[in-house]
């Protein structure tokens, strides 16, 4: 385990706060950029984030600021990115002039940019230049923020084309309660982390409709097949989807009570309107925007994704959850090994 690193965490929602907690607990000096001034002031004066995980005492070693330029300019050994996917390009563009030109970045954001259909590492390459590709990593896996700060054993995956960077992330984040595995597949790591949120909406929706464990198991299993298909079409490795960033995160998000995306699905299944559901949420449910991106990516790559298609119809085209489930069950039957 590495100790004494200088780290900057960009984004102080629940997940950003939890990662800052992990890193400070590991003995690192952490600068935490908070979009809301009240969050930075609350951490500075009371040692708590007043908006996210508000009952959690943060360890010493975290310096919070709402000054984006100051946070970006703070010398660091690793920049940890936890800004929601649809805001990443704008915030990164503002921060980029202040960043050290060769700073290594690990993205812990789970989403796909809707306008460009870019993964987060792709957005970083767009903004920082193609030379940034070798110093980018993605961190993903089954990791509810509240359980992480409670010290419950958790394992995630760090994917990077640079084995040296993946191992550095492993050493910085790893602890007796937070285990980090490495891989060389940042694309698969990100695709799994993003698309599991879409499948979790579907899993929640059938639960809200009153259907049982059989149906949820179908959604999880066939949802994984869809994620794997699209990921491989985008250049990912098949094995990634059997691991923490694939199956592990999918199972957690489709079944766990702390899953925001599953909660969106449950409310849809109960007949509530999407605008009303989102208006009542304090944090971003990445799966809603990612459903639009995944639907477009499936068309671009010619990949069949019937669950994603039905989630898209339910979210954006006025279909009911009951209609979506009937459409899935009415599809022609085929061999399970037929991944088309």
mmCIF file of N, CA, C and O in Angstrom, residues 220 224 240-252:
data_model
loop_
_atom_site.group_PDB
_atom_site.id
_atom_site.type_symbol
_atom_site.label_atom_id
_atom_site.label_comp_id
_atom_site.label_asym_id
_atom_site.label_seq_id
_atom_site.Cartn_x
_atom_site.Cartn_y
_atom_site.Cartn_z
ATOM 1 N N UNK A 220 -31.194 -9.348 -15.188
ATOM 2 C CA UNK A 220 -29.768 -9.274 -14.864
ATOM 3 C C UNK A 220 -28.943 -10.091 -15.848
ATOM 4 O O UNK A 220 -27.938 -9.619 -16.393
ATOM 5 N N UNK A 224 -26.662 -8.460 -18.791
ATOM 6 C CA UNK A 224 -25.208 -8.651 -18.872
ATOM 7 C C UNK A 224 -24.801 -9.041 -20.287
ATOM 8 O O UNK A 224 -23.774 -8.574 -20.797
ATOM 9 N N UNK A 240 -13.701 -8.938 -18.957
ATOM 10 C CA UNK A 240 -13.989 -7.830 -18.041
ATOM 11 C C UNK A 240 -15.408 -7.906 -17.507
ATOM 12 O O UNK A 240 -15.673 -7.583 -16.343
ATOM 13 N N UNK A 241 -16.332 -8.383 -18.333
ATOM 14 C CA UNK A 241 -17.741 -8.361 -17.951
ATOM 15 C C UNK A 241 -18.124 -9.492 -17.005
ATOM 16 O O UNK A 241 -19.218 -9.496 -16.450
ATOM 17 N N UNK A 242 -17.206 -10.434 -16.802
ATOM 18 C CA UNK A 242 -17.415 -11.468 -15.787
ATOM 19 C C UNK A 242 -16.857 -11.039 -14.437
ATOM 20 O O UNK A 242 -16.983 -11.768 -13.456
ATOM 21 N N UNK A 243 -16.246 -9.860 -14.388
ATOM 22 C CA UNK A 243 -15.572 -9.410 -13.180
ATOM 23 C C UNK A 243 -16.326 -8.334 -12.428
ATOM 24 O O UNK A 243 -17.541 -8.139 -12.600
ATOM 25 N N UNK A 244 -15.593 -7.608 -11.595
ATOM 26 C CA UNK A 244 -16.191 -6.626 -10.695
ATOM 27 C C UNK A 244 -16.870 -5.479 -11.434
ATOM 28 O O UNK A 244 -17.932 -5.012 -11.033
ATOM 29 N N UNK A 245 -16.247 -4.997 -12.510
ATOM 30 C CA UNK A 245 -16.819 -3.883 -13.256
ATOM 31 C C UNK A 245 -17.981 -4.305 -14.131
ATOM 32 O O UNK A 245 -18.704 -3.448 -14.658
ATOM 33 N N UNK A 246 -18.178 -5.602 -14.297
ATOM 34 C CA UNK A 246 -19.287 -6.111 -15.094
ATOM 35 C C UNK A 246 -20.348 -6.734 -14.221
ATOM 36 O O UNK A 246 -21.234 -6.063 -13.690
ATOM 37 N N UNK A 247 -20.252 -8.055 -14.027
ATOM 38 C CA UNK A 247 -21.251 -8.782 -13.255
ATOM 39 C C UNK A 247 -21.376 -8.255 -11.828
ATOM 40 O O UNK A 247 -22.486 -8.096 -11.312
ATOM 41 N N UNK A 248 -20.250 -7.981 -11.191
ATOM 42 C CA UNK A 248 -20.292 -7.544 -9.791
ATOM 43 C C UNK A 248 -21.118 -6.280 -9.607
ATOM 44 O O UNK A 248 -22.018 -6.215 -8.760
ATOM 45 N N UNK A 249 -20.819 -5.257 -10.400
ATOM 46 C CA UNK A 249 -21.531 -3.992 -10.280
ATOM 47 C C UNK A 249 -22.982 -4.130 -10.721
ATOM 48 O O UNK A 249 -23.886 -3.510 -10.160
ATOM 49 N N UNK A 250 -23.220 -4.956 -11.723
ATOM 50 C CA UNK A 250 -24.582 -5.157 -12.218
ATOM 51 C C UNK A 250 -25.474 -5.779 -11.151
ATOM 52 O O UNK A 250 -26.596 -5.303 -10.910
ATOM 53 N N UNK A 251 -24.999 -6.832 -10.507
ATOM 54 C CA UNK A 251 -25.800 -7.491 -9.475
ATOM 55 C C UNK A 251 -26.106 -6.524 -8.336
ATOM 56 O O UNK A 251 -27.253 -6.417 -7.873
ATOM 57 N N UNK A 252 -25.092 -5.785 -7.886
ATOM 58 C CA UNK A 252 -25.306 -4.843 -6.784
ATOM 59 C C UNK A 252 -26.355 -3.800 -7.147
ATOM 60 O O UNK A 252 -27.290 -3.535 -6.383
#
